[in-house]
Amino acid sequence: DIVMTQTPLSLSVTPGQPASISCKSSQSLLHSDGKTYLYWYLQKPGQSPQLLIYEVSSRFSGVPDRFSGSGSGTDFTLKISRVEAEDVGVYYCMQGIHPPLTFGGGTKVEIK
Amino acid sequence: EVQLVESGGGLVQPGGSLRLSCAASGFTFSSYWMSWVRQAPGKGLEWVANIKQDGSEKYYVDSVKGRFTISRDNAKNSLYLQMNSLRAEDTAVYYCARDQKFDYWGQGTLVTVSS
């Protein structure tokens, strides 16, 4: 199984400041079709998870452009350029290249 | 508007069975892979199973293989999860999610396995 490792476990950020979350996979997520199947989700308190980024760097519909994804192979990063109060919650990365699909352990983001 | 509504959760004794349903609307259900994802209380997300558009391919996490069965009825726009031989460690909120990128999620249904 592909293991997804997220760091840090938690992050406390001043509003308006940037934040960055790392996600590393135990195997390359580059598929033979040329796509890299790495996703980012945010689960706000008391809510279902929501898709932020798909295939490493494509923002899902309605996701603010302060969210960006980057990386390749086994190393990936989610960046928030200027954190806002509504960005609090737990962020998860997930690999979709091989079943079983696996999530990172999550990074809890809170506001200072 | 895409909507996914789970139902069927509840309290069940260890060894018991439960069938979860996910009613889909607002999109062409038969065109998408569908998945079940669960979240134990206070824990992270765990993918459980997924199923291809026509039901011809199904995949499961090892911990539920042989106990859970994913299925769908495209005529009824519905996804199902038959859960047998339930264990305490299956206690979780179960979400259905659309597509291989999980672009839409339901609100979840709580399954509690306890005597």
PDB file of C-alpha atoms in Angstrom:
ATOM      1  CA  ASP A   1       0.000   0.000   0.000  1.00  0.00           C
ATOM      2  CA  ILE A   2       1.143   3.560  -0.654  1.00  0.00           C
ATOM      3  CA  VAL A   3       1.837   5.446   2.565  1.00  0.00           C
ATOM      4  CA  MET A   4       1.090   9.169   2.614  1.00  0.00           C
ATOM      5  CA  THR A   5       3.022  11.217   5.180  1.00  0.00           C
ATOM      6  CA  GLN A   6       1.925  14.749   5.983  1.00  0.00           C
ATOM      7  CA  THR A   7       3.850  17.370   7.902  1.00  0.00           C
ATOM      8  CA  PRO A   8       3.392  19.229  10.101  1.00  0.00           C
ATOM      9  CA  LEU A   9       0.688  17.665  12.265  1.00  0.00           C
ATOM     10  CA  SER A  10      -0.588  21.095  13.173  1.00  0.00           C
ATOM     11  CA  LEU A  11      -0.088  24.693  12.200  1.00  0.00           C
ATOM     12  CA  SER A  12      -1.028  27.926  13.949  1.00  0.00           C
ATOM     13  CA  VAL A  13      -1.099  30.845  11.538  1.00  0.00           C
ATOM     14  CA  THR A  14      -1.657  34.586  11.867  1.00  0.00           C
ATOM     15  CA  PRO A  15      -4.369  35.814   9.483  1.00  0.00           C
ATOM     16  CA  GLY A  16      -2.844  37.193   6.317  1.00  0.00           C
ATOM     17  CA  GLN A  17       0.302  35.100   6.674  1.00  0.00           C
ATOM     18  CA  PRO A  18       1.215  32.188   4.392  1.00  0.00           C
ATOM     19  CA  ALA A  19       1.039  28.508   5.316  1.00  0.00           C
ATOM     20  CA  SER A  20       2.504  25.418   3.753  1.00  0.00           C
ATOM     21  CA  ILE A  21       1.770  21.701   4.197  1.00  0.00           C
ATOM     22  CA  SER A  22       3.961  18.916   2.914  1.00  0.00           C
ATOM     23  CA  CYS A  23       2.816  15.504   1.725  1.00  0.00           C
ATOM     24  CA  LYS A  24       5.171  12.690   0.769  1.00  0.00           C
ATOM     25  CA  SER A  25       4.151   9.395  -0.801  1.00  0.00           C
ATOM     26  CA  SER A  26       6.032   6.109  -0.470  1.00  0.00           C
ATOM     27  CA  GLN A  27       5.769   5.548  -4.232  1.00  0.00           C
ATOM     28  CA  SER A  28       5.557   7.786  -7.261  1.00  0.00           C
ATOM     29  CA  LEU A  29       2.056   9.012  -8.019  1.00  0.00           C
ATOM     30  CA  LEU A  30       2.857   9.575 -11.703  1.00  0.00           C
ATOM     31  CA  HIS A  31       0.627   7.359 -13.813  1.00  0.00           C
ATOM     32  CA  SER A  32       1.484   6.021 -17.258  1.00  0.00           C
ATOM     33  CA  ASP A  33      -1.234   8.316 -18.618  1.00  0.00           C
ATOM     34  CA  GLY A  34       0.939  11.283 -17.662  1.00  0.00           C
ATOM     35  CA  LYS A  35      -1.251  12.448 -14.795  1.00  0.00           C
ATOM     36  CA  THR A  36      -0.189  12.546 -11.161  1.00  0.00           C
ATOM     37  CA  TYR A  37      -3.022  11.457  -8.875  1.00  0.00           C
ATOM     38  CA  LEU A  38      -2.503  13.599  -5.794  1.00  0.00           C
ATOM     39  CA  TYR A  39      -5.406  15.414  -4.169  1.00  0.00           C
ATOM     40  CA  TRP A  40      -5.901  17.865  -1.299  1.00  0.00           C
ATOM     41  CA  TYR A  41      -9.003  18.140   0.866  1.00  0.00           C
ATOM     42  CA  LEU A  42     -10.087  20.411   3.682  1.00  0.00           C
ATOM     43  CA  GLN A  43     -12.424  19.257   6.416  1.00  0.00           C
ATOM     44  CA  LYS A  44     -13.785  22.269   8.251  1.00  0.00           C
ATOM     45  CA  PRO A  45     -15.030  21.732  11.815  1.00  0.00           C
ATOM     46  CA  GLY A  46     -18.262  19.760  11.843  1.00  0.00           C
ATOM     47  CA  GLN A  47     -18.384  19.425   8.053  1.00  0.00           C
ATOM     48  CA  SER A  48     -17.728  16.840   5.378  1.00  0.00           C
ATOM     49  CA  PRO A  49     -14.392  17.032   3.574  1.00  0.00           C
ATOM     50  CA  GLN A  50     -14.235  19.216   0.477  1.00  0.00           C
ATOM     51  CA  LEU A  51     -11.962  18.946  -2.523  1.00  0.00           C
ATOM     52  CA  LEU A  52      -9.463  21.780  -2.891  1.00  0.00           C
ATOM     53  CA  ILE A  53      -6.857  20.580  -5.402  1.00  0.00           C
ATOM     54  CA  TYR A  54      -6.795  17.660  -7.830  1.00  0.00           C
ATOM     55  CA  GLU A  55      -3.942  16.198  -9.873  1.00  0.00           C
ATOM     56  CA  VAL A  56      -1.338  18.095  -7.834  1.00  0.00           C
ATOM     57  CA  SER A  57      -2.123  21.641  -8.895  1.00  0.00           C
ATOM     58  CA  SER A  58      -5.611  22.060 -10.396  1.00  0.00           C
ATOM     59  CA  ARG A  59      -7.942  24.069  -8.203  1.00  0.00           C
ATOM     60  CA  PHE A  60     -11.461  22.680  -7.925  1.00  0.00           C
ATOM     61  CA  SER A  61     -14.402  24.864  -8.869  1.00  0.00           C
ATOM     62  CA  GLY A  62     -14.967  27.690  -6.387  1.00  0.00           C
ATOM     63  CA  VAL A  63     -11.689  27.238  -4.516  1.00  0.00           C
ATOM     64  CA  PRO A  64     -10.022  30.609  -3.864  1.00  0.00           C
ATOM     65  CA  ASP A  65      -6.775  31.268  -5.724  1.00  0.00           C
ATOM     66  CA  ARG A  66      -4.895  31.728  -2.441  1.00  0.00           C
ATOM     67  CA  PHE A  67      -4.736  27.903  -2.430  1.00  0.00           C
ATOM     68  CA  SER A  68      -2.115  26.332  -4.665  1.00  0.00           C
ATOM     69  CA  GLY A  69      -0.634  22.901  -5.059  1.00  0.00           C
ATOM     70  CA  SER A  70       2.735  21.855  -6.392  1.00  0.00           C
ATOM     71  CA  GLY A  71       5.114  18.942  -6.543  1.00  0.00           C
ATOM     72  CA  SER A  72       5.874  15.839  -8.524  1.00  0.00           C
ATOM     73  CA  GLY A  73       6.669  12.165  -8.106  1.00  0.00           C
ATOM     74  CA  THR A  74       6.562  11.622  -4.366  1.00  0.00           C
ATOM     75  CA  ASP A  75       6.843  15.125  -2.883  1.00  0.00           C
ATOM     76  CA  PHE A  76       3.944  17.549  -2.812  1.00  0.00           C
ATOM     77  CA  THR A  77       3.026  20.836  -1.169  1.00  0.00           C
ATOM     78  CA  LEU A  78      -0.169  22.736  -0.487  1.00  0.00           C
ATOM     79  CA  LYS A  79       0.308  26.461   0.017  1.00  0.00           C
ATOM     80  CA  ILE A  80      -2.090  29.076   1.299  1.00  0.00           C
ATOM     81  CA  SER A  81      -0.763  32.475   0.286  1.00  0.00           C
ATOM     82  CA  ARG A  82      -2.682  34.456   2.907  1.00  0.00           C
ATOM     83  CA  VAL A  83      -4.556  32.480   5.532  1.00  0.00           C
ATOM     84  CA  GLU A  84      -8.078  33.598   6.380  1.00  0.00           C
ATOM     85  CA  ALA A  85     -10.243  32.654   9.356  1.00  0.00           C
ATOM     86  CA  GLU A  86     -12.421  30.412   7.156  1.00  0.00           C
ATOM     87  CA  ASP A  87      -9.394  28.244   6.288  1.00  0.00           C
ATOM     88  CA  VAL A  88      -9.330  26.550   9.695  1.00  0.00           C
ATOM     89  CA  GLY A  89      -9.762  22.813   9.739  1.00  0.00           C
ATOM     90  CA  VAL A  90      -7.879  19.651   8.906  1.00  0.00           C
ATOM     91  CA  TYR A  91      -6.144  19.299   5.557  1.00  0.00           C
ATOM     92  CA  TYR A  92      -5.622  15.875   4.008  1.00  0.00           C
ATOM     93  CA  CYS A  93      -3.656  14.743   0.995  1.00  0.00           C
ATOM     94  CA  MET A  94      -4.701  11.576  -0.820  1.00  0.00           C
ATOM     95  CA  GLN A  95      -3.253   9.371  -3.512  1.00  0.00           C
ATOM     96  CA  GLY A  96      -5.560   8.069  -6.207  1.00  0.00           C
ATOM     97  CA  ILE A  97      -3.162   6.081  -8.386  1.00  0.00           C
ATOM     98  CA  HIS A  98      -3.484   2.629  -6.815  1.00  0.00           C
ATOM     99  CA  PRO A  99      -6.123   0.999  -4.653  1.00  0.00           C
ATOM    100  CA  PRO A 100      -6.264   1.024  -1.751  1.00  0.00           C
ATOM    101  CA  LEU A 101      -6.575   4.786  -2.018  1.00  0.00           C
ATOM    102  CA  THR A 102      -4.802   6.261   0.970  1.00  0.00           C
ATOM    103  CA  PHE A 103      -4.917   9.533   2.848  1.00  0.00           C
ATOM    104  CA  GLY A 104      -2.282  11.362   4.802  1.00  0.00           C
ATOM    105  CA  GLY A 105      -2.807  11.634   8.542  1.00  0.00           C
ATOM    106  CA  GLY A 106      -4.010  15.212   8.305  1.00  0.00           C
ATOM    107  CA  THR A 107      -2.700  18.655   9.241  1.00  0.00           C
ATOM    108  CA  LYS A 108      -4.766  20.754  11.606  1.00  0.00           C
ATOM    109  CA  VAL A 109      -4.680  24.457  10.803  1.00  0.00           C
ATOM    110  CA  GLU A 110      -5.772  26.966  13.370  1.00  0.00           C
ATOM    111  CA  ILE A 111      -5.701  30.738  13.555  1.00  0.00           C
ATOM    112  CA  LYS A 112      -3.506  32.536  16.085  1.00  0.00           C
TER     113      LYS A 112
ATOM    114  CA  GLU B   1     -26.800  21.037  -7.824  1.00  0.00           C
ATOM    115  CA  VAL B   2     -24.908  17.870  -6.984  1.00  0.00           C
ATOM    116  CA  GLN B   3     -26.309  16.174  -3.889  1.00  0.00           C
ATOM    117  CA  LEU B   4     -25.301  12.994  -2.111  1.00  0.00           C
ATOM    118  CA  VAL B   5     -27.432  11.871   0.810  1.00  0.00           C
ATOM    119  CA  GLU B   6     -26.384   8.900   2.927  1.00  0.00           C
ATOM    120  CA  SER B   7     -28.734   6.879   5.084  1.00  0.00           C
ATOM    121  CA  GLY B   8     -28.910   3.572   6.894  1.00  0.00           C
ATOM    122  CA  GLY B   9     -26.494   4.154   9.746  1.00  0.00           C
ATOM    123  CA  GLY B  10     -27.254   3.260  13.337  1.00  0.00           C
ATOM    124  CA  LEU B  11     -26.307   1.168  16.327  1.00  0.00           C
ATOM    125  CA  VAL B  12     -25.555  -2.501  15.647  1.00  0.00           C
ATOM    126  CA  GLN B  13     -24.065  -5.280  17.751  1.00  0.00           C
ATOM    127  CA  PRO B  14     -20.704  -6.831  16.893  1.00  0.00           C
ATOM    128  CA  GLY B  15     -21.209  -9.494  14.242  1.00  0.00           C
ATOM    129  CA  GLY B  16     -24.302  -7.767  12.928  1.00  0.00           C
ATOM    130  CA  SER B  17     -25.119  -6.322   9.525  1.00  0.00           C
ATOM    131  CA  LEU B  18     -26.121  -2.978   8.130  1.00  0.00           C
ATOM    132  CA  ARG B  19     -26.815  -1.644   4.655  1.00  0.00           C
ATOM    133  CA  LEU B  20     -25.907   1.937   3.841  1.00  0.00           C
ATOM    134  CA  SER B  21     -27.434   3.852   0.955  1.00  0.00           C
ATOM    135  CA  CYS B  22     -26.369   6.984  -0.861  1.00  0.00           C
ATOM    136  CA  ALA B  23     -28.960   8.782  -2.961  1.00  0.00           C
ATOM    137  CA  ALA B  24     -27.443  10.884  -5.729  1.00  0.00           C
ATOM    138  CA  SER B  25     -28.999  13.773  -7.610  1.00  0.00           C
ATOM    139  CA  GLY B  26     -28.001  16.719  -9.764  1.00  0.00           C
ATOM    140  CA  PHE B  27     -25.687  14.806 -12.066  1.00  0.00           C
ATOM    141  CA  THR B  28     -25.575  11.765 -14.353  1.00  0.00           C
ATOM    142  CA  PHE B  29     -24.908   9.119 -11.712  1.00  0.00           C
ATOM    143  CA  SER B  30     -24.106   6.376 -14.210  1.00  0.00           C
ATOM    144  CA  SER B  31     -21.147   8.377 -15.559  1.00  0.00           C
ATOM    145  CA  TYR B  32     -19.075   8.389 -12.378  1.00  0.00           C
ATOM    146  CA  TRP B  33     -17.015   6.125 -10.198  1.00  0.00           C
ATOM    147  CA  MET B  34     -18.361   6.237  -6.654  1.00  0.00           C
ATOM    148  CA  SER B  35     -16.681   5.574  -3.320  1.00  0.00           C
ATOM    149  CA  TRP B  36     -17.317   5.054   0.367  1.00  0.00           C
ATOM    150  CA  VAL B  37     -14.952   6.781   2.794  1.00  0.00           C
ATOM    151  CA  ARG B  38     -15.141   6.496   6.572  1.00  0.00           C
ATOM    152  CA  GLN B  39     -13.920   8.455   9.547  1.00  0.00           C
ATOM    153  CA  ALA B  40     -13.688   6.915  12.989  1.00  0.00           C
ATOM    154  CA  PRO B  41     -14.482   9.289  15.870  1.00  0.00           C
ATOM    155  CA  GLY B  42     -11.673  11.823  16.243  1.00  0.00           C
ATOM    156  CA  LYS B  43      -9.605  10.134  13.536  1.00  0.00           C
ATOM    157  CA  GLY B  44      -8.606  10.753   9.940  1.00  0.00           C
ATOM    158  CA  LEU B  45     -10.158   9.671   6.669  1.00  0.00           C
ATOM    159  CA  GLU B  46     -10.041   6.088   5.399  1.00  0.00           C
ATOM    160  CA  TRP B  47     -11.142   5.013   1.937  1.00  0.00           C
ATOM    161  CA  VAL B  48     -13.315   1.896   2.159  1.00  0.00           C
ATOM    162  CA  ALA B  49     -14.362   0.881  -1.352  1.00  0.00           C
ATOM    163  CA  ASN B  50     -15.133   2.125  -4.821  1.00  0.00           C
ATOM    164  CA  ILE B  51     -17.078   0.976  -7.841  1.00  0.00           C
ATOM    165  CA  LYS B  52     -16.854   1.690 -11.536  1.00  0.00           C
ATOM    166  CA  GLN B  53     -19.642   3.337 -13.490  1.00  0.00           C
ATOM    167  CA  ASP B  54     -21.194   0.062 -14.664  1.00  0.00           C
ATOM    168  CA  GLY B  55     -20.320  -1.910 -11.534  1.00  0.00           C
ATOM    169  CA  SER B  56     -17.820  -4.079 -13.405  1.00  0.00           C
ATOM    170  CA  GLU B  57     -14.890  -3.150 -11.150  1.00  0.00           C
ATOM    171  CA  LYS B  58     -14.900  -2.927  -7.376  1.00  0.00           C
ATOM    172  CA  TYR B  59     -12.043  -2.355  -4.959  1.00  0.00           C
ATOM    173  CA  TYR B  60     -11.847  -2.592  -1.184  1.00  0.00           C
ATOM    174  CA  VAL B  61      -9.471  -1.751   1.623  1.00  0.00           C
ATOM    175  CA  ASP B  62      -8.053  -4.968   3.061  1.00  0.00           C
ATOM    176  CA  SER B  63      -9.740  -4.556   6.445  1.00  0.00           C
ATOM    177  CA  VAL B  64     -13.236  -4.907   4.931  1.00  0.00           C
ATOM    178  CA  LYS B  65     -12.608  -7.456   2.174  1.00  0.00           C
ATOM    179  CA  GLY B  66     -14.962 -10.401   2.487  1.00  0.00           C
ATOM    180  CA  ARG B  67     -17.227  -8.498   4.899  1.00  0.00           C
ATOM    181  CA  PHE B  68     -18.381  -5.423   2.962  1.00  0.00           C
ATOM    182  CA  THR B  69     -19.891  -5.285  -0.522  1.00  0.00           C
ATOM    183  CA  ILE B  70     -20.240  -2.122  -2.575  1.00  0.00           C
ATOM    184  CA  SER B  71     -22.943  -1.981  -5.242  1.00  0.00           C
ATOM    185  CA  ARG B  72     -24.939   0.519  -7.231  1.00  0.00           C
ATOM    186  CA  ASP B  73     -28.262   0.836  -9.011  1.00  0.00           C
ATOM    187  CA  ASN B  74     -27.908   3.329 -11.836  1.00  0.00           C
ATOM    188  CA  ALA B  75     -31.634   3.269 -12.542  1.00  0.00           C
ATOM    189  CA  LYS B  76     -32.249   4.471  -8.983  1.00  0.00           C
ATOM    190  CA  ASN B  77     -29.206   6.795  -8.824  1.00  0.00           C
ATOM    191  CA  SER B  78     -28.122   4.991  -5.703  1.00  0.00           C
ATOM    192  CA  LEU B  79     -24.949   3.616  -4.171  1.00  0.00           C
ATOM    193  CA  TYR B  80     -24.930   0.963  -1.467  1.00  0.00           C
ATOM    194  CA  LEU B  81     -22.607  -0.573   1.087  1.00  0.00           C
ATOM    195  CA  GLN B  82     -23.631  -3.914   2.574  1.00  0.00           C
ATOM    196  CA  MET B  83     -21.698  -4.372   5.796  1.00  0.00           C
ATOM    197  CA  ASN B  84     -21.607  -7.822   7.418  1.00  0.00           C
ATOM    198  CA  SER B  85     -19.713  -9.251  10.386  1.00  0.00           C
ATOM    199  CA  LEU B  86     -19.348  -5.777  11.809  1.00  0.00           C
ATOM    200  CA  ARG B  87     -16.627  -5.087  14.368  1.00  0.00           C
ATOM    201  CA  ALA B  88     -16.102  -2.341  16.912  1.00  0.00           C
ATOM    202  CA  GLU B  89     -13.365  -0.909  14.705  1.00  0.00           C
ATOM    203  CA  ASP B  90     -15.925  -0.311  11.923  1.00  0.00           C
ATOM    204  CA  THR B  91     -17.506   2.410  14.064  1.00  0.00           C
ATOM    205  CA  ALA B  92     -17.284   5.577  11.994  1.00  0.00           C
ATOM    206  CA  VAL B  93     -19.088   8.183   9.965  1.00  0.00           C
ATOM    207  CA  TYR B  94     -19.458   6.769   6.458  1.00  0.00           C
ATOM    208  CA  TYR B  95     -19.413   9.182   3.530  1.00  0.00           C
ATOM    209  CA  CYS B  96     -20.178   8.538  -0.099  1.00  0.00           C
ATOM    210  CA  ALA B  97     -18.086  10.523  -2.553  1.00  0.00           C
ATOM    211  CA  ARG B  98     -18.296  11.114  -6.270  1.00  0.00           C
ATOM    212  CA  ASP B  99     -15.700  10.377  -8.931  1.00  0.00           C
ATOM    213  CA  GLN B 100     -12.144   9.217  -8.535  1.00  0.00           C
ATOM    214  CA  LYS B 101     -11.186  12.620  -7.193  1.00  0.00           C
ATOM    215  CA  PHE B 102     -13.955  12.747  -4.547  1.00  0.00           C
ATOM    216  CA  ASP B 103     -15.189  16.092  -5.817  1.00  0.00           C
ATOM    217  CA  TYR B 104     -18.491  15.922  -3.930  1.00  0.00           C
ATOM    218  CA  TRP B 105     -19.224  14.311  -0.574  1.00  0.00           C
ATOM    219  CA  GLY B 106     -22.395  13.542   1.316  1.00  0.00           C
ATOM    220  CA  GLN B 107     -23.028  14.628   4.890  1.00  0.00           C
ATOM    221  CA  GLY B 108     -22.224  11.173   6.227  1.00  0.00           C
ATOM    222  CA  THR B 109     -24.090   8.564   8.252  1.00  0.00           C
ATOM    223  CA  LEU B 110     -22.878   7.301  11.625  1.00  0.00           C
ATOM    224  CA  VAL B 111     -22.388   3.594  12.175  1.00  0.00           C
ATOM    225  CA  THR B 112     -21.813   2.488  15.776  1.00  0.00           C
ATOM    226  CA  VAL B 113     -20.843  -1.102  16.464  1.00  0.00           C
ATOM    227  CA  SER B 114     -21.257  -1.851  20.130  1.00  0.00           C
ATOM    228  CA  SER B 115     -22.915  -4.306  22.489  1.00  0.00           C
TER     229      SER B 115
END
